Short mmCIF file of C-alpha atoms in Angstrom, two decimals:
data_model
loop_
_atom_site.label_atom_id
_atom_site.label_comp_id
_atom_site.label_asym_id
_atom_site.label_seq_id
_atom_site.Cartn_x
_atom_site.Cartn_y
_atom_site.Cartn_z
CA MET J 12 2.24 -18.05 10.93
CA GLN J 13 5.42 -15.99 10.72
CA ILE J 14 8.35 -16.40 8.34
CA SER J 15 11.74 -16.06 10.00
CA LYS J 16 14.55 -14.03 8.47
CA SER J 17 16.78 -17.10 8.56
CA LEU J 18 14.41 -19.02 6.25
CA ILE J 19 14.35 -16.11 3.81
CA GLU J 20 18.13 -15.78 3.92
CA GLN J 21 18.61 -19.51 3.32
CA TYR J 22 16.24 -19.41 0.36
CA ASN J 23 18.05 -16.41 -1.09
CA ASP J 24 21.47 -18.06 -0.62
CA ASP J 25 20.26 -21.08 -2.59
CA ASN J 26 19.17 -18.85 -5.48
CA LEU J 27 21.79 -16.12 -5.35
CA LYS J 28 24.06 -17.31 -8.20
CA THR J 29 21.19 -17.46 -10.69
CA HIS J 30 19.92 -14.10 -9.53
CA GLN J 31 23.34 -12.46 -9.79
CA ARG J 32 23.73 -13.65 -13.37
CA LYS J 33 20.37 -12.13 -14.30
CA LEU J 34 21.14 -8.93 -12.40
CA ASP J 35 24.48 -8.49 -14.15
CA PHE J 36 22.75 -8.66 -17.51
CA SER J 37 19.98 -6.26 -16.48
CA THR J 38 22.38 -3.68 -15.06
CA SER J 39 24.41 -3.82 -18.28
CA GLU J 40 21.26 -3.01 -20.25
CA ILE J 41 19.81 -0.28 -17.99
CA ASP J 42 22.01 2.76 -17.39
CA ASN J 43 20.36 3.98 -14.19
CA SER J 44 19.75 0.54 -12.68
CA GLU J 45 21.29 1.38 -9.28
CA ALA J 46 19.05 4.44 -8.86
CA ILE J 47 16.02 2.37 -9.89
CA ILE J 48 16.79 -0.31 -7.30
CA LYS J 49 17.05 2.30 -4.55
CA GLN J 50 13.66 3.77 -5.51
CA LEU J 51 12.12 0.29 -5.60
CA VAL J 52 13.37 -0.38 -2.06
CA ASP J 53 11.51 2.72 -0.82
CA PHE J 54 8.28 2.03 -2.73
CA GLN J 55 5.45 0.47 -0.69
CA ILE J 56 2.04 -0.75 -1.83
CA ALA J 57 -0.73 -1.05 0.74
CA ILE J 58 -2.80 -4.23 1.03
CA PRO J 59 -6.55 -3.87 1.73
CA SER J 60 -7.93 -5.97 4.54
CA TRP J 61 -10.79 -7.15 2.31
CA ALA J 62 -8.44 -8.70 -0.28
CA LEU J 63 -7.07 -11.38 2.05
CA GLY J 64 -9.97 -13.78 1.55
CA THR J 65 -11.40 -15.45 -1.52
CA GLY J 66 -13.64 -13.15 -3.53
CA GLY J 67 -16.62 -14.21 -5.57
CA THR J 68 -19.34 -13.21 -7.96
CA ARG J 69 -23.11 -12.94 -7.64
CA PHE J 70 -23.18 -16.59 -8.71
CA GLY J 71 -20.97 -18.05 -6.03
CA ARG J 72 -17.93 -17.95 -3.81
CA PHE J 73 -15.44 -20.76 -3.33
CA PRO J 74 -13.23 -20.25 -0.25
CA GLY J 75 -9.85 -21.93 -0.31
CA GLY J 76 -9.33 -22.46 3.40
CA GLY J 77 -7.15 -20.82 6.01
CA GLU J 78 -8.73 -17.39 5.48
CA PRO J 79 -8.29 -14.76 8.20
CA ARG J 80 -11.15 -14.85 10.68
CA SER J 81 -10.36 -11.59 12.45
CA LEU J 82 -8.59 -8.29 12.03
CA GLU J 83 -5.63 -9.72 13.93
CA GLU J 84 -5.29 -12.57 11.44
CA LYS J 85 -5.60 -10.14 8.52
CA ILE J 86 -2.69 -8.16 9.92
CA GLU J 87 -0.73 -11.40 10.27
CA ASP J 88 -1.41 -12.21 6.60
CA VAL J 89 -0.23 -8.80 5.41
CA GLY J 90 2.79 -9.32 7.64
CA LEU J 91 3.48 -12.56 5.74
CA LEU J 92 3.32 -10.71 2.43
CA HIS J 93 5.59 -7.96 3.67
CA ALA J 94 8.10 -10.44 5.07
CA LEU J 95 8.28 -12.07 1.63
CA ASN J 96 8.56 -8.98 -0.59
CA GLN J 97 9.31 -6.05 1.77
CA SER J 98 7.05 -3.94 -0.44
CA SER J 99 3.72 -4.37 1.33
CA GLY J 100 4.31 -2.35 4.47
CA ALA J 101 0.81 -0.99 5.01
CA ILE J 102 -2.73 -2.27 5.49
CA SER J 103 -5.92 -0.44 4.56
CA LEU J 104 -9.02 -1.14 6.67
CA HIS J 105 -12.67 -1.08 5.65
CA ILE J 106 -15.06 0.06 8.38
CA PRO J 107 -17.28 -1.48 9.76
CA TRP J 108 -15.79 -4.75 8.46
CA ASP J 109 -12.64 -4.23 10.51
CA ILE J 110 -13.39 -2.17 13.59
CA PRO J 111 -10.62 -2.73 16.16
CA THR J 112 -11.83 -3.54 19.66
CA ASP J 113 -8.50 -2.40 21.11
CA ALA J 114 -6.80 0.17 18.87
CA ASN J 115 -3.54 0.19 20.85
CA ALA J 116 -3.23 -3.58 20.69
CA ILE J 117 -3.92 -3.53 16.95
CA ARG J 118 -1.32 -0.82 16.38
CA ASN J 119 1.23 -2.80 18.36
CA LEU J 120 0.46 -5.97 16.41
CA ALA J 121 0.86 -4.12 13.11
CA ALA J 122 4.17 -2.65 14.29
CA GLN J 123 5.43 -6.12 15.16
CA HIS J 124 4.92 -7.04 11.50
CA GLY J 125 6.50 -3.83 10.25
CA LEU J 126 3.16 -2.43 9.08
CA LYS J 127 1.52 0.98 9.08
CA PHE J 128 -2.13 1.83 8.51
CA ASP J 129 -2.98 3.25 5.12
CA ALA J 130 -6.25 5.05 4.27
CA VAL J 131 -9.35 3.98 6.17
CA ASN J 132 -12.38 3.25 3.99
CA SER J 133 -16.01 3.97 4.79
CA ASN J 134 -18.90 1.73 3.75
CA THR J 135 -22.22 3.25 2.75
CA PHE J 136 -22.81 0.79 -0.09
CA GLN J 137 -24.21 -1.90 2.21
CA ASP J 138 -26.76 -2.04 4.99
CA GLN J 139 -25.26 -3.37 8.21
CA ALA J 140 -27.15 -5.56 10.69
CA ASP J 141 -27.53 -2.82 13.30
CA GLN J 142 -28.20 -0.01 10.83
CA ALA J 143 -31.30 2.11 11.40
CA LEU J 144 -31.93 3.30 7.83
CA SER J 145 -31.28 1.72 4.43
CA TYR J 146 -28.96 2.88 1.65
CA LYS J 147 -31.06 1.17 -0.99
CA PHE J 148 -31.60 4.49 -2.80
CA GLY J 149 -28.25 6.02 -1.98
CA SER J 150 -26.37 7.44 0.99
CA LEU J 151 -25.04 11.00 0.68
CA GLN J 152 -27.27 11.66 -2.35
CA ASN J 153 -30.42 10.33 -0.68
CA VAL J 154 -33.58 12.45 -0.74
CA ASN J 155 -34.06 11.54 2.94
CA LYS J 156 -32.02 13.91 5.12
CA ALA J 157 -31.90 11.41 7.98
CA ILE J 158 -30.23 8.85 5.72
CA ARG J 159 -27.71 11.44 4.54
CA LYS J 160 -26.90 12.26 8.17
CA GLN J 161 -26.42 8.58 8.96
CA ALA J 162 -23.88 8.34 6.11
CA VAL J 163 -22.06 11.46 7.29
CA ASP J 164 -21.94 10.20 10.87
CA HIS J 165 -20.53 6.87 9.70
CA ASN J 166 -17.70 8.58 7.81
CA ILE J 167 -16.86 10.70 10.83
CA GLU J 168 -16.77 7.53 12.93
CA VAL J 169 -14.35 6.01 10.40
CA ILE J 170 -12.09 9.05 10.75
CA LYS J 171 -12.04 8.55 14.53
CA HIS J 172 -10.99 4.92 14.11
CA GLY J 173 -8.30 6.02 11.68
CA ILE J 174 -6.92 8.56 14.14
CA GLU J 175 -6.63 5.84 16.80
CA LEU J 176 -4.70 3.62 14.39
CA GLY J 177 -2.35 6.29 13.05
CA SER J 178 -3.87 6.57 9.59
CA ASP J 179 -3.84 9.92 7.83
CA SER J 180 -6.42 9.62 5.05
CA LEU J 181 -10.03 8.68 4.35
CA THR J 182 -11.28 7.07 1.16
CA VAL J 183 -14.91 7.71 0.25
CA TRP J 184 -16.45 5.55 -2.45
CA LEU J 185 -20.18 5.93 -3.03
CA SER J 186 -22.38 3.44 -4.84
CA ASP J 187 -24.99 6.20 -5.14
CA GLY J 188 -26.73 6.66 -8.45
CA SER J 189 -29.79 5.49 -10.35
CA CYS J 190 -30.82 2.52 -12.45
CA PHE J 191 -33.58 4.15 -14.51
CA PRO J 192 -34.10 7.47 -16.33
CA GLY J 193 -36.19 9.89 -14.30
CA GLN J 194 -35.42 8.13 -11.03
CA LEU J 195 -33.02 10.82 -9.84
CA ASN J 196 -32.64 14.58 -10.01
CA PHE J 197 -28.97 14.81 -10.99
CA ARG J 198 -28.47 18.35 -9.75
CA LYS J 199 -30.01 17.71 -6.35
CA ALA J 200 -28.12 14.45 -6.00
CA PHE J 201 -24.84 16.28 -6.65
CA GLN J 202 -25.71 19.06 -4.21
CA ASN J 203 -26.77 16.64 -1.47
CA THR J 204 -23.57 14.66 -1.94
CA LEU J 205 -21.42 17.77 -1.86
CA GLU J 206 -23.05 18.98 1.36
CA GLY J 207 -22.40 15.61 2.99
CA LEU J 208 -18.79 15.52 1.81
CA GLN J 209 -18.30 19.05 3.17
CA GLU J 210 -19.46 17.91 6.62
CA ILE J 211 -17.08 14.94 6.49
CA TYR J 212 -14.26 17.15 5.22
CA ALA J 213 -14.76 19.51 8.14
CA ALA J 214 -14.12 16.58 10.52
CA LEU J 215 -10.72 15.75 8.99
CA PRO J 216 -7.65 16.39 11.13
CA SER J 217 -5.37 19.09 9.73
CA ASN J 218 -2.80 16.57 8.45
CA TRP J 219 -5.32 14.25 6.78
CA LYS J 220 -6.37 13.79 3.15
CA MET J 221 -9.75 12.84 1.72
CA PHE J 222 -9.78 10.64 -1.38
CA VAL J 223 -12.95 10.85 -3.50
CA GLU J 224 -13.16 7.66 -5.55
CA TYR J 225 -15.21 7.48 -8.76
CA LYS J 226 -16.78 4.65 -10.73
CA CYS J 227 -18.57 4.72 -14.08
CA ALA J 228 -21.18 2.05 -13.29
CA GLU J 229 -22.26 -0.63 -10.81
CA PRO J 230 -24.22 -1.21 -8.71
CA ASN J 231 -26.25 1.51 -10.45
CA PHE J 232 -26.26 1.30 -14.24
CA TYR J 233 -28.00 4.42 -15.54
CA SER J 234 -26.06 7.00 -13.53
CA THR J 235 -23.55 7.19 -10.72
CA THR J 236 -23.23 10.30 -8.59
CA VAL J 237 -19.41 10.23 -8.70
CA GLY J 238 -19.17 8.64 -12.12
CA ASP J 239 -15.85 9.77 -13.55
CA TRP J 240 -12.65 11.65 -12.81
CA GLY J 241 -14.20 14.97 -13.79
CA GLN J 242 -16.97 14.65 -11.24
CA SER J 243 -14.51 13.53 -8.58
CA LEU J 244 -12.22 16.46 -9.41
CA LEU J 245 -15.20 18.81 -9.18
CA TYR J 246 -16.01 17.55 -5.69
CA ALA J 247 -12.36 17.67 -4.60
CA SER J 248 -11.92 21.20 -5.93
CA LYS J 249 -15.01 22.44 -4.12
CA LEU J 250 -14.03 20.72 -0.87
CA GLY J 251 -10.55 22.18 -0.46
CA GLU J 252 -6.83 21.48 -0.48
CA LYS J 253 -7.08 18.29 1.59
CA ALA J 254 -9.41 16.59 -0.94
CA TYR J 255 -8.10 14.57 -3.87
CA THR J 256 -9.27 12.25 -6.63
CA LEU J 257 -8.58 8.55 -6.20
CA VAL J 258 -8.17 6.42 -9.35
CA ASP J 259 -9.25 2.79 -9.41
CA LEU J 260 -8.01 1.22 -12.64
CA GLY J 261 -11.23 -0.79 -13.06
CA HIS J 262 -13.63 2.11 -12.62
CA HIS J 263 -13.59 3.51 -16.15
CA LEU J 264 -15.58 3.09 -19.32
CA PRO J 265 -13.98 0.69 -21.82
CA ASN J 266 -10.81 2.01 -23.50
CA ALA J 267 -10.60 5.11 -21.31
CA ASN J 268 -7.19 6.77 -21.53
CA ILE J 269 -6.29 6.39 -17.86
CA GLU J 270 -2.74 7.58 -18.39
CA GLN J 271 -3.99 10.93 -19.70
CA ILE J 272 -6.36 11.25 -16.74
CA VAL J 273 -3.44 10.62 -14.40
CA SER J 274 -1.29 13.23 -16.11
CA LEU J 275 -3.91 15.97 -15.88
CA LEU J 276 -4.82 15.22 -12.26
CA LEU J 277 -1.14 15.41 -11.35
CA MET J 278 -0.83 18.68 -13.23
CA GLU J 279 -3.69 20.10 -11.16
CA GLY J 280 -2.24 18.77 -7.90
CA LYS J 281 -5.39 16.74 -7.30
CA LEU J 282 -4.27 13.14 -7.77
CA GLY J 283 -4.47 11.44 -4.39
CA GLY J 284 -3.70 7.84 -5.11
CA PHE J 285 -4.50 4.54 -6.78
CA HIS J 286 -6.36 1.30 -6.38
CA PHE J 287 -4.49 -1.14 -8.62
CA ASN J 288 -6.13 -4.05 -10.42
CA ASP J 289 -6.80 -5.17 -13.99
CA SER J 290 -9.91 -5.79 -16.07
CA LYS J 291 -11.22 -6.80 -19.47
CA TYR J 292 -14.98 -6.28 -19.34
CA GLY J 293 -15.75 -4.09 -16.34
CA ASP J 294 -14.63 -3.73 -12.76
CA ASP J 295 -13.15 -7.22 -12.81
CA ASP J 296 -10.67 -6.58 -9.97
CA LEU J 297 -8.15 -9.01 -11.45
CA THR J 298 -4.42 -9.27 -10.71
CA ALA J 299 -2.63 -6.02 -11.57
CA GLY J 300 -0.89 -6.25 -14.93
CA ALA J 301 -2.41 -9.63 -15.77
CA LEU J 302 -4.28 -8.45 -18.87
CA LYS J 303 -2.98 -4.98 -19.76
CA PRO J 304 0.64 -4.73 -18.64
CA TYR J 305 1.47 -2.10 -21.28
CA GLN J 306 -1.31 0.15 -20.01
CA LEU J 307 0.01 -0.24 -16.46
CA PHE J 308 3.45 0.80 -17.71
CA LEU J 309 2.01 3.79 -19.59
CA ILE J 310 0.20 4.91 -16.43
CA PHE J 311 3.43 4.71 -14.45
CA ASN J 312 5.24 6.50 -17.25
CA GLU J 313 2.94 9.49 -16.75
CA LEU J 314 3.18 9.15 -12.99
CA VAL J 315 6.97 9.30 -13.01
CA GLU J 316 7.01 12.23 -15.44
CA GLY J 317 4.34 14.14 -13.52
CA MET J 318 5.77 13.48 -10.07
CA ASN J 319 9.24 14.51 -11.20
CA ALA J 320 7.85 17.71 -12.71
CA ARG J 321 6.33 18.59 -9.32
CA ASN J 322 9.35 17.40 -7.28
CA MET J 323 7.16 14.86 -5.49
CA ASN J 324 8.34 12.00 -3.32
CA HIS J 325 7.38 8.90 -5.30
CA ALA J 326 7.00 6.72 -2.22
CA LYS J 327 5.09 9.06 0.08
CA ASP J 328 3.19 11.79 -1.75
CA LEU J 329 0.56 9.52 -3.35
CA GLY J 330 -1.44 6.63 -1.92
CA TRP J 331 -0.63 3.25 -3.50
CA MET J 332 -2.96 0.32 -2.86
CA ILE J 333 -4.18 -2.89 -4.44
CA ASP J 334 -7.93 -3.47 -4.78
CA ALA J 335 -8.50 -6.96 -6.09
CA SER J 336 -10.85 -9.92 -5.84
CA HIS J 337 -9.49 -13.44 -6.00
CA ASN J 338 -12.13 -15.84 -7.25
CA VAL J 339 -9.98 -18.78 -8.34
CA LYS J 340 -6.51 -17.97 -6.96
CA ASP J 341 -4.95 -18.14 -3.53
CA PRO J 342 -5.49 -14.54 -2.34
CA LEU J 343 -1.98 -14.20 -0.91
CA GLU J 344 -0.32 -15.50 -4.06
CA ASP J 345 -2.47 -13.17 -6.15
CA LEU J 346 -1.43 -10.19 -4.03
CA LEU J 347 2.24 -11.14 -4.37
CA GLN J 348 1.78 -11.24 -8.14
CA SER J 349 0.07 -7.84 -8.15
CA VAL J 350 2.81 -6.22 -6.08
CA GLU J 351 5.48 -7.62 -8.40
CA ALA J 352 3.61 -6.38 -11.50
CA ILE J 353 3.29 -2.89 -10.02
CA MET J 354 6.96 -2.80 -9.08
CA MET J 355 7.93 -3.94 -12.58
CA ALA J 356 5.82 -1.25 -14.25
CA TYR J 357 7.32 1.36 -11.93
CA ALA J 358 10.86 0.15 -12.68
CA GLN J 359 10.20 0.20 -16.42
CA ALA J 360 8.88 3.75 -16.19
CA LEU J 361 11.97 4.79 -14.24
CA SER J 362 14.15 3.37 -17.02
CA VAL J 363 12.61 5.56 -19.75
CA ASP J 364 15.17 7.87 -21.39
CA ARG J 365 13.21 11.04 -20.62
CA GLN J 366 15.67 13.42 -22.20
CA ALA J 367 15.59 11.54 -25.49
CA LEU J 368 11.81 11.23 -25.30
CA GLU J 369 11.39 14.97 -24.80
CA VAL J 370 13.61 15.68 -27.81
CA ALA J 371 11.60 13.27 -29.95
CA GLN J 372 8.33 14.81 -28.78
CA ASN J 373 9.54 18.32 -29.58
CA GLU J 374 10.58 17.17 -33.05
CA ASN J 375 7.25 15.39 -33.62
CA ASP J 376 9.22 12.20 -34.24
CA THR J 377 6.36 9.79 -33.63
CA VAL J 378 8.34 6.68 -34.49
CA ARG J 379 11.16 7.60 -32.11
CA CYS J 380 8.67 8.35 -29.32
CA GLN J 381 7.17 4.90 -29.72
CA GLU J 382 10.57 3.22 -29.87
CA ILE J 383 11.74 4.88 -26.64
CA SER J 384 8.54 3.98 -24.78
CA GLN J 385 8.33 0.41 -26.01
CA ASN J 386 12.03 -0.22 -25.45
CA ALA J 387 11.54 0.55 -21.76
CA PHE J 388 8.45 -1.65 -21.57
CA ARG J 389 10.17 -4.56 -23.32
CA THR J 390 13.20 -4.42 -21.04
CA ASP J 391 13.22 -7.21 -18.46
CA VAL J 392 13.39 -5.52 -15.04
CA ARG J 393 12.54 -8.57 -12.92
CA ALA J 394 16.10 -8.85 -11.63
CA LEU J 395 15.99 -5.23 -10.42
CA VAL J 396 12.77 -5.91 -8.52
CA ALA J 397 14.27 -9.06 -7.02
CA GLU J 398 17.43 -7.17 -6.02
CA ALA J 399 15.33 -4.50 -4.29
CA SER J 400 13.55 -7.21 -2.33
CA LEU J 401 16.88 -8.83 -1.43
CA ARG J 402 18.40 -5.57 -0.19
CA ALA J 403 15.32 -4.82 1.90
CA GLY J 404 15.37 -8.25 3.54
CA GLY J 405 12.74 -9.98 1.42
CA ALA J 406 12.82 -13.05 -0.80
CA LEU J 407 14.28 -13.10 -4.29
CA ASN J 408 11.17 -14.96 -5.44
CA PRO J 409 8.32 -14.33 -2.97
CA ILE J 410 5.86 -16.75 -4.57
CA GLY J 411 8.54 -19.43 -4.86
CA LEU J 412 9.29 -19.19 -1.14
CA PHE J 413 5.57 -18.97 -0.29
CA ARG J 414 5.08 -22.34 -1.97
CA ASN J 415 8.28 -23.88 -0.66
CA LEU J 416 7.20 -23.10 2.90
CA LYS J 417 3.66 -24.38 2.19
CA VAL J 418 2.21 -21.23 3.69
CA ARG J 419 -1.38 -21.91 2.66
CA GLU J 420 -1.25 -25.45 3.99
CA ASN J 421 0.04 -24.15 7.31
CA LEU J 422 -2.68 -21.50 7.48
CA ILE J 423 -5.31 -24.18 6.89
CA LYS J 424 -3.84 -26.24 9.75
CA GLU J 425 -3.97 -23.21 12.04
CA ARG J 426 -7.39 -21.85 11.05
CA GLY J 427 -9.30 -24.66 9.41
CA PHE J 428 -10.39 -25.42 5.88
CA LYS J 429 -13.86 -23.85 6.04
CA THR J 430 -12.89 -20.43 7.40
CA ILE J 431 -14.22 -17.39 5.56
CA ALA J 432 -12.62 -13.98 5.83
CA THR J 433 -14.66 -11.39 7.73
CA GLY J 434 -16.18 -8.55 5.76
CA LEU J 435 -16.77 -10.53 2.56
#
């Protein structure tokens, strides 16, 4: 299914008066609203191929119908999202879930939908059907050298697929670790992992980046070999200038100060990008901003401050991606909600009066610091986000149009009710 520009334009025309009234109020409240809108137009958030189907838990999975059955259909679904919001112009593939049989054809299809290929992701946390050796006791950390080599070779294969598609980065997330004390020699596990990452790093093209993702727990619960941002930073620092830390918002211990982590990684020039989601108990992979919108704003507040301090391009110098699991929602609607929440947090952070905040900080005026920050967070920026979508050719209300056009119903007619997305 494709959404024509004429349908989007007609929908926007029908809602333009209401939008303009809201926009007029917002621009009267926010001094730099025009600059914010322009930055929102440029900002793109990649959609992972694995988030286009219904997720699940270890207890069950309840598909909603019309899920993409192939890589081609996944690209079509991301194209739908991008047509609606004009902020989802990239897709991130997980290998071997999404190996293209014809890379040129896949690149052409993506281009038809206005999409680029974001980071490619390796998978050494599962055993595949044709896999010779098991990752039950880890991949790059494994005591078995043959298993470590298999994991290295897989990552190098992923890089090759990425080159064919026009990607320029590799994300490595390892489920390696241990469940019981004494099971693992921590030092040897670190050294084995580092040696494997060095081999993978050596295979990177000169213009590529490697993102080393960390996670505090799961599937191993006593230790994880890349368990926090410090360990990831240690790996990235030892690997070289093309290696960076990747932050997944759900991969921290409870109440971790993620915004401080972000600030320090930026300061060191080692923040590579983000996987956006939200959580309450663990790595819940819920809709971004659904539970902790203020934390999302605070993270973006540090991002904007840190990127400005380093004269970074907000839209291009970091990797922005959603990593979510949709157990009870329509996956496409959930992704539209996440993109909007991210754009809102970014817009709020851009609206912070940084000069006044710096003065208050230097005067140790704690109350004033809080007032400046919370004033930006409490300011309604939805009209600015909608205006950015409008100017870029998207819908004023992407979810509203998604439902008006009965997109899910049409996908079910095309693909069937019992389809299940590949790779899940």
